[in-house]
Amino acid sequence: GQSLEQPSEVTAVEGAIVQINCTYQTSGFYGLSWYQQHDGGAPTFLSYNALDGLEETGRFSSFLSRSDSYGYLLLQELQMKDSASYFCAVRDGGSYKYIFGTGTRLKVLA
Amino acid sequence: SAVISQKPSRDICQRGTSLTIQCQVDSQVTMMFWYRQQPGQSLTLIATANQGSEATYESGFVIDKFPISRPNLTFSTLTVSNMSPEDSSIYLCSVSQGQGKSPLHFGNGTRLTVT
């Protein structure tokens, strides 16, 4: 079967750095993506890693280790607006479909 | 990125009835998917909508319950048939161009309540 595990909840204060981990077991792998979803909103794309290493996009960075079936999303200089749910997702190369992780609810405190 | 219009945004339906959700994209896209999301939960893939042929369903989802159409590269519908309260959920249309780094883009979802 396929599974992507994330911590259910993370809490941090404004200005801090937080890391959200994702471990995956999938039958096919063609990259790890991260999505952000605010309450009542649709998921929006944040980042994508196809190869091992770190990808940086502004305050957000994402890391992938394919040998460890592991990745993380790093959020720096946290802002209140970063309070949301974050999902990792694996793309199945054969079918192009995406399987989503269990999701992490991030609470940013003032 | 693609602009996705999903209708209706919400509905309250009686058990035993059916609801058809529409997804319209402002440009041609390779892949279209339908997801279900319970409040506070993750996204579960229902099926891949294939243009001009039958959809590809994930385990636990069947065509009789969730018939899907995709007549062209910009439009798809998902029908939730013979609804029960367990079908109450958010249904999301998503699209991608399929290759390389192409991410998923989502419609705003349909919040369905079955009474």
Tab-separated table of C-alpha atoms in Angstrom:
chain	number	residue	atom	x	y	z
A	1	GLY	CA	0.000	0.000	0.000
A	2	GLN	CA	0.908	3.636	-0.126
A	3	SER	CA	1.253	5.885	2.895
A	4	LEU	CA	2.668	9.287	3.709
A	5	GLU	CA	2.993	10.106	7.387
A	6	GLN	CA	3.216	13.587	8.893
A	7	PRO	CA	2.938	14.941	12.427
A	8	SER	CA	-0.651	15.919	13.078
A	9	GLU	CA	0.046	19.293	14.642
A	10	VAL	CA	2.920	21.716	15.138
A	11	THR	CA	2.872	24.947	17.144
A	12	ALA	CA	5.433	27.757	16.945
A	13	VAL	CA	5.700	31.488	17.597
A	14	GLU	CA	5.982	34.300	15.116
A	15	GLY	CA	9.471	34.734	13.740
A	16	ALA	CA	10.499	31.190	14.569
A	17	ILE	CA	11.569	28.376	12.245
A	18	VAL	CA	9.543	25.185	11.979
A	19	GLN	CA	10.148	21.894	10.185
A	20	ILE	CA	7.341	19.597	9.041
A	21	ASN	CA	8.441	16.060	8.274
A	22	CYS	CA	7.044	13.560	5.806
A	23	THR	CA	7.946	9.905	5.523
A	24	TYR	CA	6.528	7.939	2.651
A	25	GLN	CA	5.994	4.410	1.400
A	26	THR	CA	4.758	4.340	-2.165
A	27	SER	CA	4.789	1.891	-5.040
A	28	GLY	CA	5.962	4.538	-7.483
A	29	PHE	CA	7.806	7.777	-6.885
A	30	TYR	CA	8.201	10.758	-9.129
A	31	GLY	CA	8.787	13.604	-6.739
A	32	LEU	CA	7.586	15.006	-3.425
A	33	SER	CA	5.416	18.109	-3.337
A	34	TRP	CA	4.116	20.326	-0.569
A	35	TYR	CA	0.761	22.070	-0.423
A	36	GLN	CA	-0.699	24.650	1.924
A	37	GLN	CA	-4.377	24.803	2.793
A	38	HIS	CA	-6.019	27.506	4.872
A	39	ASP	CA	-9.291	26.719	6.620
A	40	GLY	CA	-12.119	26.814	4.097
A	41	GLY	CA	-9.732	27.192	1.176
A	42	ALA	CA	-8.306	25.018	-1.547
A	43	PRO	CA	-4.821	23.512	-1.353
A	44	THR	CA	-2.156	25.603	-3.056
A	45	PHE	CA	1.203	24.411	-4.358
A	46	LEU	CA	4.335	25.377	-2.397
A	47	SER	CA	7.282	23.339	-3.644
A	48	TYR	CA	8.461	20.233	-5.460
A	49	ASN	CA	11.520	17.997	-5.085
A	50	ALA	CA	12.361	15.411	-7.696
A	51	LEU	CA	15.983	14.942	-6.655
A	52	ASP	CA	17.732	14.715	-3.303
A	53	GLY	CA	18.607	17.966	-1.637
A	54	LEU	CA	17.186	21.300	-0.668
A	55	GLU	CA	14.935	23.551	-2.757
A	56	GLU	CA	14.444	27.116	-1.553
A	57	THR	CA	11.525	29.393	-2.393
A	58	GLY	CA	11.572	32.546	-0.318
A	59	ARG	CA	10.814	31.760	3.316
A	60	PHE	CA	9.966	28.165	2.461
A	61	SER	CA	12.450	25.381	1.743
A	62	SER	CA	11.843	21.723	1.031
A	63	PHE	CA	14.220	18.805	1.385
A	64	LEU	CA	14.174	15.298	-0.025
A	65	SER	CA	16.151	12.129	0.688
A	66	ARG	CA	14.972	9.379	-1.635
A	67	SER	CA	17.167	6.745	0.020
A	68	ASP	CA	15.425	7.441	3.344
A	69	SER	CA	11.957	7.956	1.796
A	70	TYR	CA	11.857	11.186	3.735
A	71	GLY	CA	11.326	14.851	3.160
A	72	TYR	CA	10.571	17.988	5.087
A	73	LEU	CA	9.207	21.469	4.641
A	74	LEU	CA	11.055	24.240	6.442
A	75	LEU	CA	9.254	27.497	7.157
A	76	GLN	CA	11.381	30.424	8.295
A	77	GLU	CA	10.436	33.777	9.819
A	78	LEU	CA	7.014	32.460	10.655
A	79	GLN	CA	4.076	34.813	10.226
A	80	MET	CA	0.527	34.545	11.530
A	81	LYS	CA	-0.690	33.980	7.990
A	82	ASP	CA	1.334	30.755	7.859
A	83	SER	CA	-1.224	29.159	10.206
A	84	ALA	CA	-2.691	26.500	7.943
A	85	SER	CA	-2.582	22.807	7.145
A	86	TYR	CA	0.382	21.496	5.183
A	87	PHE	CA	0.329	18.344	3.092
A	88	CYS	CA	3.119	16.430	1.450
A	89	ALA	CA	2.191	14.553	-1.704
A	90	VAL	CA	3.910	11.969	-3.832
A	91	ARG	CA	3.388	11.858	-7.558
A	92	ASP	CA	3.061	8.415	-9.079
A	93	GLY	CA	5.124	8.569	-12.243
A	94	GLY	CA	3.174	5.945	-14.139
A	95	SER	CA	-0.241	7.472	-13.693
A	96	TYR	CA	0.601	11.103	-12.856
A	97	LYS	CA	-1.740	10.944	-9.869
A	98	TYR	CA	-0.845	12.479	-6.518
A	99	ILE	CA	-1.242	10.743	-3.157
A	100	PHE	CA	-1.418	13.063	-0.165
A	101	GLY	CA	0.031	12.754	3.301
A	102	THR	CA	-1.914	12.785	6.531
A	103	GLY	CA	-1.446	16.534	6.904
A	104	THR	CA	0.068	18.787	9.560
A	105	ARG	CA	-1.852	21.613	11.155
A	106	LEU	CA	0.512	24.500	11.914
A	107	LYS	CA	-0.477	27.035	14.546
A	108	VAL	CA	1.550	30.224	14.724
A	109	LEU	CA	1.255	32.098	18.001
A	110	ALA	CA	1.835	35.800	18.497
B	1	SER	CA	-1.580	28.691	-13.709
B	2	ALA	CA	-4.983	27.314	-14.674
B	3	VAL	CA	-8.136	28.934	-13.313
B	4	ILE	CA	-10.624	26.327	-12.165
B	5	SER	CA	-14.320	26.989	-11.652
B	6	GLN	CA	-16.145	24.393	-9.612
B	7	LYS	CA	-19.901	24.402	-9.142
B	8	PRO	CA	-21.826	24.275	-6.907
B	9	SER	CA	-19.708	25.612	-4.069
B	10	ARG	CA	-21.991	23.962	-1.562
B	11	ASP	CA	-25.223	22.032	-1.394
B	12	ILE	CA	-27.498	20.320	1.079
B	13	CYS	CA	-29.110	17.211	-0.338
B	14	GLN	CA	-31.497	14.538	0.851
B	15	ARG	CA	-30.409	10.953	1.121
B	16	GLY	CA	-31.133	8.826	-1.914
B	17	THR	CA	-30.703	11.700	-4.367
B	18	SER	CA	-27.761	12.462	-6.657
B	19	LEU	CA	-25.651	15.580	-7.156
B	20	THR	CA	-23.492	16.450	-10.144
B	21	ILE	CA	-20.463	18.666	-9.577
B	22	GLN	CA	-18.966	20.541	-12.500
B	23	CYS	CA	-15.341	21.511	-13.026
B	24	GLN	CA	-14.422	23.992	-15.777
B	25	VAL	CA	-10.831	24.989	-16.547
B	26	ASP	CA	-9.867	28.103	-18.492
B	27	SER	CA	-7.248	26.246	-20.542
B	28	GLN	CA	-6.645	22.735	-21.825
B	29	VAL	CA	-5.076	20.460	-19.231
B	30	THR	CA	-3.659	16.985	-19.500
B	31	MET	CA	-4.785	15.525	-16.197
B	32	MET	CA	-7.948	16.026	-14.174
B	33	PHE	CA	-8.578	14.402	-10.819
B	34	TRP	CA	-11.347	14.284	-8.250
B	35	TYR	CA	-10.527	14.237	-4.534
B	36	ARG	CA	-12.624	13.977	-1.393
B	37	GLN	CA	-11.701	15.678	1.877
B	38	GLN	CA	-13.444	15.333	5.209
B	39	PRO	CA	-13.112	18.473	7.367
B	40	GLY	CA	-9.783	18.413	9.155
B	41	GLN	CA	-8.609	15.388	7.204
B	42	SER	CA	-6.347	14.686	4.263
B	43	LEU	CA	-7.268	14.477	0.595
B	44	THR	CA	-8.333	11.110	-0.766
B	45	LEU	CA	-8.156	10.504	-4.509
B	46	ILE	CA	-11.448	9.265	-5.935
B	47	ALA	CA	-10.477	8.896	-9.578
B	48	THR	CA	-8.582	10.199	-12.563
B	49	ALA	CA	-10.909	11.654	-15.182
B	50	ASN	CA	-9.787	10.481	-18.619
B	51	GLN	CA	-10.755	12.456	-21.689
B	52	GLY	CA	-13.019	10.442	-23.937
B	53	SER	CA	-12.846	7.234	-21.923
B	54	GLU	CA	-13.866	5.750	-18.600
B	55	ALA	CA	-12.336	7.225	-15.460
B	56	THR	CA	-9.707	5.331	-13.477
B	57	TYR	CA	-11.001	4.729	-9.967
B	58	GLU	CA	-9.011	4.256	-6.788
B	59	SER	CA	-9.584	1.395	-4.425
B	60	GLY	CA	-12.837	1.842	-2.546
B	61	PHE	CA	-14.502	3.979	-5.206
B	62	VAL	CA	-16.730	2.600	-7.970
B	63	ILE	CA	-18.245	3.990	-11.106
B	64	ASP	CA	-21.837	3.267	-10.091
B	65	LYS	CA	-21.478	5.468	-7.020
B	66	PHE	CA	-19.233	8.169	-8.508
B	67	PRO	CA	-19.776	8.365	-12.262
B	68	ILE	CA	-17.350	10.777	-13.915
B	69	SER	CA	-17.398	12.357	-17.335
B	70	ARG	CA	-14.678	14.221	-19.202
B	71	PRO	CA	-15.855	15.105	-22.679
B	72	ASN	CA	-12.903	17.393	-23.477
B	73	LEU	CA	-9.641	18.784	-22.080
B	74	THR	CA	-11.268	21.619	-20.104
B	75	PHE	CA	-14.343	20.108	-18.444
B	76	SER	CA	-15.300	17.269	-16.119
B	77	THR	CA	-18.214	16.277	-13.912
B	78	LEU	CA	-18.433	14.093	-10.830
B	79	THR	CA	-21.786	12.703	-9.752
B	80	VAL	CA	-22.373	11.479	-6.237
B	81	SER	CA	-25.187	8.947	-6.621
B	82	ASN	CA	-27.766	7.619	-4.201
B	83	MET	CA	-26.321	9.768	-1.449
B	84	SER	CA	-26.154	8.888	2.221
B	85	PRO	CA	-24.960	10.998	5.173
B	86	GLU	CA	-21.552	9.261	4.880
B	87	ASP	CA	-21.076	11.087	1.565
B	88	SER	CA	-21.061	14.433	3.355
B	89	SER	CA	-17.650	15.862	2.536
B	90	ILE	CA	-15.757	18.381	0.452
B	91	TYR	CA	-15.199	17.324	-3.147
B	92	LEU	CA	-12.279	18.904	-4.997
B	93	CYS	CA	-11.480	19.027	-8.682
B	94	SER	CA	-7.781	19.294	-9.496
B	95	VAL	CA	-5.765	19.577	-12.690
B	96	SER	CA	-2.183	19.330	-13.861
B	97	GLN	CA	-0.272	19.209	-17.104
B	98	GLY	CA	1.128	15.850	-16.066
B	99	GLN	CA	4.760	16.109	-17.005
B	100	GLY	CA	7.861	17.181	-15.113
B	101	LYS	CA	7.397	19.599	-12.267
B	102	SER	CA	3.777	20.331	-13.132
B	103	PRO	CA	1.911	20.848	-9.843
B	104	LEU	CA	-1.704	20.228	-9.028
B	105	HIS	CA	-4.093	23.161	-9.100
B	106	PHE	CA	-7.375	22.915	-7.246
B	107	GLY	CA	-10.853	24.274	-7.605
B	108	ASN	CA	-12.419	25.841	-4.531
B	109	GLY	CA	-14.319	22.662	-3.758
B	110	THR	CA	-17.919	21.635	-3.252
B	111	ARG	CA	-19.077	21.293	0.338
B	112	LEU	CA	-21.759	18.614	0.351
B	113	THR	CA	-24.059	17.891	3.256
B	114	VAL	CA	-26.434	14.939	3.029
B	115	THR	CA	-29.355	14.872	5.426
